[in-house]
């Protein structure tokens, strides 16, 4: 009989197990991981550097980065947030650094630093880590007024007093939880890039610039979609936009994919976006600027980049406005400049499908938030069952925020488990 079994050897699972073992040294704890290795998402996150958290230390502002879970996370973030995460790692000799965009990484720039921290802490605290342990069934029974959990692992069974599920986006686990009476919000992809074939962005992969992007409503759906009831006109995002071989990526696109996860799935990932490559201008104001430049500049349009955007993108948009490479400012027509202003501030692009990062795959969906007590991440339906991480219907706009959800939920689930185990022993 275990005191605590944690199913899932990822970030949230390890964080929960470590905090339980620290608070209650003689607790019998095991982490069950179905794969050969633990912490695989940690390993690949942030391009192998692991974006541990985000330098947003105000709980209210922090919660605004979660398309699903903003309201529910406000309380938990007042208890445990980014500053606490920084403290956890610093206490273990791991310094974090803040990058310009607010993302936080270990100073070593290596996710292995975080992995080594977790595995060594688990070993130091006596937490058993069992790999290749796939759970194939979950049952519970009442023993002396306490819910005892019975997990089928391979051909054997493991019993535990408290159970923490930290299995991420695992459909099999969601099925087991649903069979026990929990509602599961159907999962859809979040954090994905847009597949776009368009001459305006072809041949210039790697170009990055700040842009504003918004999703255009589909005529047959109107402004609101039948399924999600989300106003499509609210799907707008700003930030660095990266042009890739297959289309568009970067924070501006990833944020939009997260906020629009359900709407875009409803569109079957076939929709149009409007891009403003120079958000400081609107179309009319930009045309006025061009007309002023026309009065004084003698060079070709192509060679006179009057705006702060990458040269290769400027060249493609000049071409898209049907302006010849040899056309000079005195020669260009007002109509051509109007077209160029439109390309720069209101260009429409057709999206045909998405691309996801398999290793960093994030979903919207999971255990219904209404069925969880967010003071301790315990199930409201099944006593003794706790959740941590992405198994619940919470997701964020970038990886660092998703990790903070893992740390916060792991910490609070651990505190909830410890409190229940202690109170049970007091009763005895």
Coordinates of C-alpha atoms in Angstrom, one line a residue:
X1 CA 0.0 0.0 0.0
X2 CA 1.3 3.4 -1.0
X3 CA 0.5 6.6 0.7
X4 CA 0.6 8.5 -2.7
X5 CA 0.8 7.4 -6.3
X6 CA 1.5 10.0 -8.9
X7 CA 0.6 8.9 -12.4
X8 CA 2.7 10.8 -15.0
X9 CA 6.4 11.4 -14.8
X10 CA 6.3 14.9 -16.2
X11 CA 6.8 18.4 -14.8
X12 CA 3.6 18.5 -12.7
X13 CA 4.0 14.9 -11.4
X14 CA 7.6 15.4 -10.2
X15 CA 6.8 18.8 -8.6
X16 CA 3.9 17.4 -6.7
X17 CA 5.9 14.3 -5.5
X18 CA 8.9 16.4 -4.4
X19 CA 6.7 18.8 -2.3
X20 CA 4.8 15.9 -0.6
X21 CA 8.1 14.2 0.3
X22 CA 9.6 17.4 1.6
X23 CA 6.6 18.2 3.8
X24 CA 6.1 14.6 5.0
X25 CA 9.5 12.8 4.9
X26 CA 8.3 9.3 5.7
X27 CA 5.5 9.2 3.1
X28 CA 5.6 6.2 0.7
X29 CA 5.4 7.8 -2.8
X30 CA 5.9 6.5 -6.3
X31 CA 5.8 8.2 -9.7
X32 CA 4.5 5.9 -12.4
X33 CA 5.6 6.8 -15.9
X34 CA 4.4 4.8 -18.9
X35 CA 7.4 5.7 -21.1
X36 CA 11.1 4.7 -20.9
X37 CA 12.1 8.2 -19.8
X38 CA 10.7 10.8 -17.5
X39 CA 10.3 14.6 -18.1
X40 CA 10.4 14.3 -21.9
X41 CA 8.4 17.5 -22.4
X42 CA 10.8 19.4 -20.1
X43 CA 13.7 18.1 -22.2
X44 CA 12.5 19.5 -25.5
X45 CA 10.7 22.7 -24.3
X46 CA 12.1 26.0 -25.4
X47 CA 14.2 24.4 -28.0
X48 CA 16.0 22.3 -25.4
X49 CA 16.5 25.2 -23.0
X50 CA 13.3 24.8 -21.0
X51 CA 11.3 28.0 -20.6
X52 CA 10.6 27.4 -16.9
X53 CA 8.1 30.2 -16.3
X54 CA 7.4 33.8 -17.2
X55 CA 8.5 37.0 -15.5
X56 CA 4.9 38.1 -14.8
X57 CA 4.7 38.3 -11.0
X58 CA 1.3 39.8 -10.6
X59 CA -1.3 37.0 -10.2
X60 CA -4.1 38.9 -11.9
X61 CA -1.9 39.7 -15.0
X62 CA -0.5 36.2 -15.0
X63 CA -3.9 34.5 -15.2
X64 CA -4.8 36.6 -18.3
X65 CA -2.4 34.4 -20.3
X66 CA -4.7 31.3 -20.1
X67 CA -7.4 31.1 -22.7
X68 CA -9.0 28.3 -20.6
X69 CA -8.5 28.7 -16.8
X70 CA -8.1 32.4 -16.4
X71 CA -10.8 32.7 -13.7
X72 CA -9.9 29.5 -12.0
X73 CA -6.2 30.2 -11.7
X74 CA -6.5 33.6 -10.0
X75 CA -6.9 32.0 -6.5
X76 CA -4.1 29.5 -7.0
X77 CA -1.7 32.1 -8.4
X78 CA -2.2 34.2 -5.3
X79 CA -1.0 31.2 -3.3
X80 CA 1.8 30.0 -5.6
X81 CA 3.0 31.8 -8.8
X82 CA 6.1 32.7 -10.8
X83 CA 8.1 34.2 -7.9
X84 CA 7.6 31.0 -5.9
X85 CA 8.9 29.0 -8.8
X86 CA 12.0 31.1 -9.1
X87 CA 12.5 30.6 -5.4
X88 CA 12.1 26.8 -5.6
X89 CA 14.9 26.6 -8.2
X90 CA 17.2 29.1 -6.6
X91 CA 17.0 27.2 -3.3
X92 CA 18.4 24.2 -5.2
X93 CA 21.2 26.2 -6.8
X94 CA 19.6 26.8 -10.2
X95 CA 19.6 30.5 -11.2
X96 CA 17.0 31.6 -13.8
X97 CA 17.4 34.5 -16.2
X98 CA 14.7 36.7 -17.8
X99 CA 14.8 37.3 -21.6
X100 CA 13.5 40.4 -23.4
X101 CA 10.1 38.9 -24.0
X102 CA 9.7 37.9 -20.3
X103 CA 10.4 34.2 -20.8
X104 CA 12.6 32.7 -18.0
X105 CA 15.3 30.0 -18.6
X106 CA 17.9 28.4 -16.5
X107 CA 21.2 30.4 -16.8
X108 CA 22.7 27.1 -18.2
X109 CA 20.4 27.4 -21.2
X110 CA 19.9 23.6 -20.8
X111 CA 16.7 21.7 -19.9
X112 CA 19.0 19.0 -18.5
X113 CA 19.6 21.3 -15.6
X114 CA 15.9 21.1 -14.6
X115 CA 15.7 17.4 -15.3
X116 CA 18.7 16.7 -13.1
X117 CA 17.2 18.9 -10.4
X118 CA 14.0 16.9 -10.3
X119 CA 15.5 13.4 -10.5
X120 CA 18.1 14.1 -7.9
X121 CA 15.5 15.7 -5.5
X122 CA 13.3 12.7 -6.0
X123 CA 16.1 10.3 -5.2
X124 CA 17.2 12.4 -2.2
X125 CA 13.7 12.4 -0.8
X126 CA 13.1 8.7 -1.3
X127 CA 10.4 9.1 -4.1
X128 CA 10.3 5.9 -6.2
X129 CA 10.3 6.6 -9.9
X130 CA 9.0 3.7 -12.0
X131 CA 9.3 3.8 -15.8
X132 CA 7.5 1.6 -18.3
X133 CA 4.5 1.5 -15.9
X134 CA 1.4 2.0 -17.9
X135 CA -1.8 2.2 -15.9
X136 CA -4.6 0.2 -17.6
X137 CA -7.3 0.6 -15.0
X138 CA -8.4 2.7 -12.0
X139 CA -10.9 1.6 -9.3
X140 CA -11.7 2.9 -5.8
X141 CA -13.2 1.3 -2.7
X142 CA -14.1 2.5 0.8
X143 CA -11.9 1.1 3.6
X144 CA -12.6 2.4 7.1
X145 CA -14.3 5.5 5.7
X146 CA -11.4 6.3 3.4
X147 CA -11.3 6.1 -0.4
X148 CA -8.5 3.6 -1.4
X149 CA -7.4 3.6 -5.0
X150 CA -6.5 0.4 -6.9
X151 CA -4.5 0.8 -10.1
X152 CA -3.9 -2.0 -12.6
X153 CA -0.3 -1.8 -13.9
X154 CA 0.7 -4.5 -16.3
X155 CA -0.5 -7.8 -14.7
X156 CA -0.3 -6.5 -11.1
X157 CA -2.3 -4.0 -9.0
X158 CA -1.0 -1.2 -6.8
X159 CA -3.0 0.3 -3.9
X160 CA -2.7 3.9 -2.7
X161 CA -4.4 6.1 -0.2
X162 CA -4.1 9.2 -2.4
X163 CA -3.9 9.4 -6.1
X164 CA -2.5 12.3 -8.2
X165 CA -3.1 12.2 -12.0
X166 CA -0.6 14.3 -13.9
X167 CA -0.8 12.5 -17.3
X168 CA -1.2 15.6 -19.5
X169 CA -3.2 15.1 -22.8
X170 CA -3.6 11.3 -22.4
X171 CA -6.9 10.2 -24.0
X172 CA -6.7 6.8 -22.3
X173 CA -6.5 8.4 -18.9
X174 CA -9.4 10.8 -19.7
X175 CA -11.5 7.7 -20.6
X176 CA -10.7 6.1 -17.2
X177 CA -11.7 9.3 -15.4
X178 CA -14.9 9.6 -17.4
X179 CA -15.8 6.1 -16.5
X180 CA -15.4 7.1 -12.8
X181 CA -17.9 9.9 -13.3
X182 CA -15.9 13.0 -14.4
X183 CA -16.9 15.1 -17.3
X184 CA -14.2 15.5 -19.9
X185 CA -14.1 18.6 -22.3
X186 CA -13.2 17.1 -25.7
X187 CA -9.6 18.0 -26.6
X188 CA -8.6 20.2 -29.5
X189 CA -5.1 21.4 -30.6
X190 CA -3.8 24.6 -29.1
X191 CA -0.5 26.3 -29.8
X192 CA -0.1 25.5 -33.5
X193 CA 1.3 27.3 -36.5
X194 CA -0.6 28.3 -39.6
X195 CA 0.0 26.6 -43.0
X196 CA -0.1 29.3 -45.7
X197 CA 1.0 29.1 -49.3
X198 CA 1.3 32.6 -50.6
X199 CA 3.7 34.4 -52.9
X200 CA 4.0 37.3 -50.5
X201 CA 5.7 35.1 -47.9
X202 CA 7.3 32.5 -50.1
X203 CA 11.1 32.4 -50.4
X204 CA 11.7 34.3 -47.2
X205 CA 11.6 31.8 -44.3
X206 CA 13.3 33.0 -41.2
X207 CA 12.1 36.6 -41.6
X208 CA 10.6 37.9 -38.3
X209 CA 8.8 41.1 -37.5
X210 CA 6.3 42.6 -35.2
X211 CA 2.8 42.3 -36.6
X212 CA -0.9 42.4 -35.7
X213 CA -3.1 39.4 -36.9
X214 CA -6.8 38.9 -36.7
X215 CA -9.0 36.0 -37.8
X216 CA -11.7 37.0 -40.3
X217 CA -15.2 35.6 -39.7
X218 CA -16.6 33.1 -42.1
X219 CA -19.7 34.3 -43.9
X220 CA -21.6 31.1 -43.3
X221 CA -20.9 31.2 -39.6
X222 CA -21.4 34.9 -39.0
X223 CA -19.5 36.6 -36.3
X224 CA -20.1 33.9 -33.7
X225 CA -19.6 30.2 -34.3
X226 CA -22.4 27.9 -33.5
X227 CA -20.3 25.5 -31.4
X228 CA -18.1 27.9 -29.4
X229 CA -20.3 31.0 -29.1
X230 CA -17.0 32.9 -29.3
X231 CA -17.0 36.2 -31.1
X232 CA -14.6 35.6 -34.0
X233 CA -13.9 39.4 -34.3
X234 CA -12.3 39.1 -30.8
X235 CA -9.6 36.8 -32.2
X236 CA -6.8 39.2 -32.6
X237 CA -3.2 39.1 -31.5
X238 CA 0.0 41.1 -31.7
X239 CA 3.7 40.2 -31.4
X240 CA 6.6 38.9 -33.3
X241 CA 5.5 36.9 -36.4
X242 CA 7.9 34.4 -38.0
X243 CA 7.6 33.5 -41.6
X244 CA 8.4 29.8 -42.1
X245 CA 8.7 27.3 -45.0
X246 CA 5.1 26.2 -44.4
X247 CA 3.5 29.5 -43.5
X248 CA 3.5 31.6 -40.3
X249 CA 4.6 31.0 -36.7
X250 CA 6.0 33.0 -33.8
X251 CA 4.3 34.4 -30.7
X252 CA 1.6 36.4 -32.6
X253 CA 0.4 33.3 -34.4
X254 CA 0.8 30.9 -31.4
X255 CA -1.2 33.3 -29.1
X256 CA -3.9 33.5 -31.7
X257 CA -4.1 29.7 -32.1
X258 CA -4.5 29.3 -28.3
X259 CA -7.2 31.9 -27.9
X260 CA -9.0 30.6 -31.0
X261 CA -8.4 26.8 -30.4
X262 CA -12.1 25.8 -30.5
X263 CA -13.2 28.3 -33.2
X264 CA -10.4 27.3 -35.5
X265 CA -11.1 23.6 -35.0
X266 CA -14.7 24.4 -35.9
X267 CA -13.4 26.0 -39.1
X268 CA -11.5 22.8 -39.7
X269 CA -8.4 25.0 -39.8
X270 CA -9.5 26.6 -43.1
X271 CA -9.9 30.3 -42.6
X272 CA -8.5 33.7 -43.5
X273 CA -6.4 36.1 -41.4
X274 CA -5.7 39.8 -41.9
X275 CA -2.1 40.9 -41.2
X276 CA -0.9 44.4 -40.4
X277 CA 2.9 44.3 -40.8
X278 CA 3.2 47.9 -39.5
X279 CA 0.8 48.1 -36.5
X280 CA 1.7 51.7 -35.8
X281 CA -0.1 52.7 -39.1
X282 CA -3.6 52.3 -40.5
X283 CA -4.2 52.2 -44.3
X284 CA -5.2 55.9 -44.7
X285 CA -2.3 57.2 -42.6
X286 CA 0.2 55.0 -44.5
X287 CA -1.0 56.2 -47.8
X288 CA -0.6 59.8 -46.7
X289 CA 3.0 59.0 -45.7
X290 CA 3.7 57.5 -49.1
X291 CA 2.3 60.5 -50.9
X292 CA 4.7 62.8 -48.9
X293 CA 7.6 60.5 -49.7
X294 CA 6.6 60.7 -53.4
X295 CA 7.1 64.4 -53.3
X296 CA 10.8 64.2 -52.2
X297 CA 12.2 60.8 -53.0
X298 CA 13.7 60.0 -56.5
X299 CA 14.9 56.4 -56.0
X300 CA 13.0 53.2 -56.8
X301 CA 10.3 52.1 -54.4
X302 CA 12.1 48.8 -54.0
X303 CA 15.4 50.4 -52.8
X304 CA 13.7 52.9 -50.5
X305 CA 12.4 51.1 -47.5
X306 CA 10.5 53.9 -45.7
X307 CA 9.2 51.6 -43.0
X308 CA 10.9 49.5 -40.3
X309 CA 10.2 46.1 -41.8
X310 CA 12.6 43.4 -43.1
X311 CA 13.9 44.2 -46.6
X312 CA 12.9 40.8 -48.1
X313 CA 9.3 41.2 -46.9
X314 CA 9.2 44.8 -48.2
X315 CA 10.3 43.6 -51.6
X316 CA 7.6 40.9 -51.7
X317 CA 4.9 43.3 -50.7
X318 CA 6.0 45.9 -53.3
X319 CA 5.7 43.2 -55.9
X320 CA 2.3 42.1 -54.6
X321 CA 1.1 45.8 -55.1
X322 CA 2.1 45.4 -58.8
X323 CA 4.9 47.8 -58.5
X324 CA 7.8 47.0 -60.8
X325 CA 11.4 46.7 -59.4
X326 CA 12.4 49.7 -61.6
X327 CA 9.5 52.0 -60.7
X328 CA 10.6 55.2 -58.9
X329 CA 8.7 57.3 -56.4
X330 CA 8.0 60.1 -59.0
X331 CA 6.6 57.4 -61.4
X332 CA 4.4 55.5 -59.1
X333 CA 0.7 56.1 -59.2
X334 CA -1.6 56.9 -56.2
X335 CA -3.5 53.7 -57.0
X336 CA -0.3 51.6 -56.7
X337 CA 0.6 53.3 -53.4
X338 CA -2.9 52.6 -52.2
X339 CA -2.4 49.0 -53.0
X340 CA 1.0 48.9 -51.2
X341 CA -0.6 50.5 -48.1
X342 CA -3.3 47.8 -48.2
X343 CA -0.7 45.0 -48.5
X344 CA 1.2 46.4 -45.5
X345 CA -1.8 47.1 -43.2
X346 CA -4.6 44.8 -44.2
X347 CA -3.3 41.9 -46.3
X348 CA -5.5 38.9 -46.3
X349 CA -4.0 35.4 -46.2
X350 CA -5.7 32.0 -46.6
X351 CA -4.8 29.4 -43.9
X352 CA -5.1 25.8 -45.0
X353 CA -4.4 23.6 -42.0
X354 CA -2.1 23.7 -39.0
X355 CA 1.3 22.3 -37.9
X356 CA 1.9 21.3 -34.3
X357 CA 5.2 20.7 -32.5
X358 CA 4.7 17.1 -31.6
X359 CA 7.2 17.2 -28.7
X360 CA 5.6 20.4 -27.2
X361 CA 2.0 19.5 -28.2
X362 CA -0.6 21.4 -26.1
X363 CA -4.3 20.8 -26.1
X364 CA -7.3 22.7 -25.0
X365 CA -9.6 20.2 -23.2
X366 CA -9.5 17.8 -20.3
X367 CA -11.2 17.4 -16.9
X368 CA -14.0 19.9 -16.6
X369 CA -12.9 22.8 -14.3
X370 CA -16.3 22.9 -12.5
X371 CA -15.5 19.5 -11.0
X372 CA -12.2 20.6 -9.4
X373 CA -11.6 22.3 -6.0
X374 CA -8.9 24.8 -7.0
X375 CA -7.8 25.3 -3.4
X376 CA -6.1 21.9 -3.5
X377 CA -6.8 20.5 -7.0
X378 CA -8.9 17.7 -5.5
X379 CA -11.8 16.2 -7.4
X380 CA -15.2 17.4 -6.2
X381 CA -16.6 14.0 -7.3
X382 CA -14.0 11.5 -6.1
X383 CA -12.4 12.1 -2.7
X384 CA -8.7 11.3 -2.6
X385 CA -8.2 12.0 -6.3
X386 CA -6.1 15.0 -7.2
X387 CA -5.1 16.6 -10.6
X388 CA -2.0 18.4 -11.7
X389 CA -0.9 19.9 -15.0
X390 CA -2.5 19.7 -18.4
X391 CA -4.9 16.8 -17.6
X392 CA -7.4 19.5 -16.7
X393 CA -9.0 21.9 -19.2
X394 CA -6.3 24.6 -18.8
X395 CA -3.8 25.8 -21.3
X396 CA -1.7 28.9 -21.9
X397 CA -0.5 31.0 -24.8
X398 CA 3.2 29.9 -24.5
X399 CA 5.2 27.1 -22.9
X400 CA 6.4 29.1 -19.9
X401 CA 2.9 29.8 -18.8
X402 CA 1.9 26.1 -19.3
X403 CA 4.9 25.2 -17.0
X404 CA 3.7 27.7 -14.4
X405 CA 0.3 25.9 -14.4
X406 CA 2.2 22.6 -13.8
X407 CA 4.2 24.1 -10.9
X408 CA 1.2 25.8 -9.3
X409 CA -1.2 22.8 -9.6
X410 CA 1.6 20.3 -8.5
X411 CA 2.3 22.4 -5.5
X412 CA -1.3 22.9 -4.4
X413 CA -2.2 19.2 -5.1
X414 CA 0.8 18.3 -2.9
X415 CA -0.3 20.5 -0.1
X416 CA -3.8 19.1 -0.4
X417 CA -2.6 15.5 -0.2
X418 CA -0.3 16.3 2.8
X419 CA -3.2 18.0 4.7
X420 CA -5.5 15.0 4.1
X421 CA -2.9 12.4 5.1
X422 CA -2.1 14.4 8.3
X423 CA -5.7 14.9 9.3
X424 CA -6.4 11.2 8.8
X425 CA -3.6 10.3 11.1
X426 CA -4.8 12.8 13.7
X427 CA -8.2 11.1 13.6
X428 CA -6.6 7.8 14.3

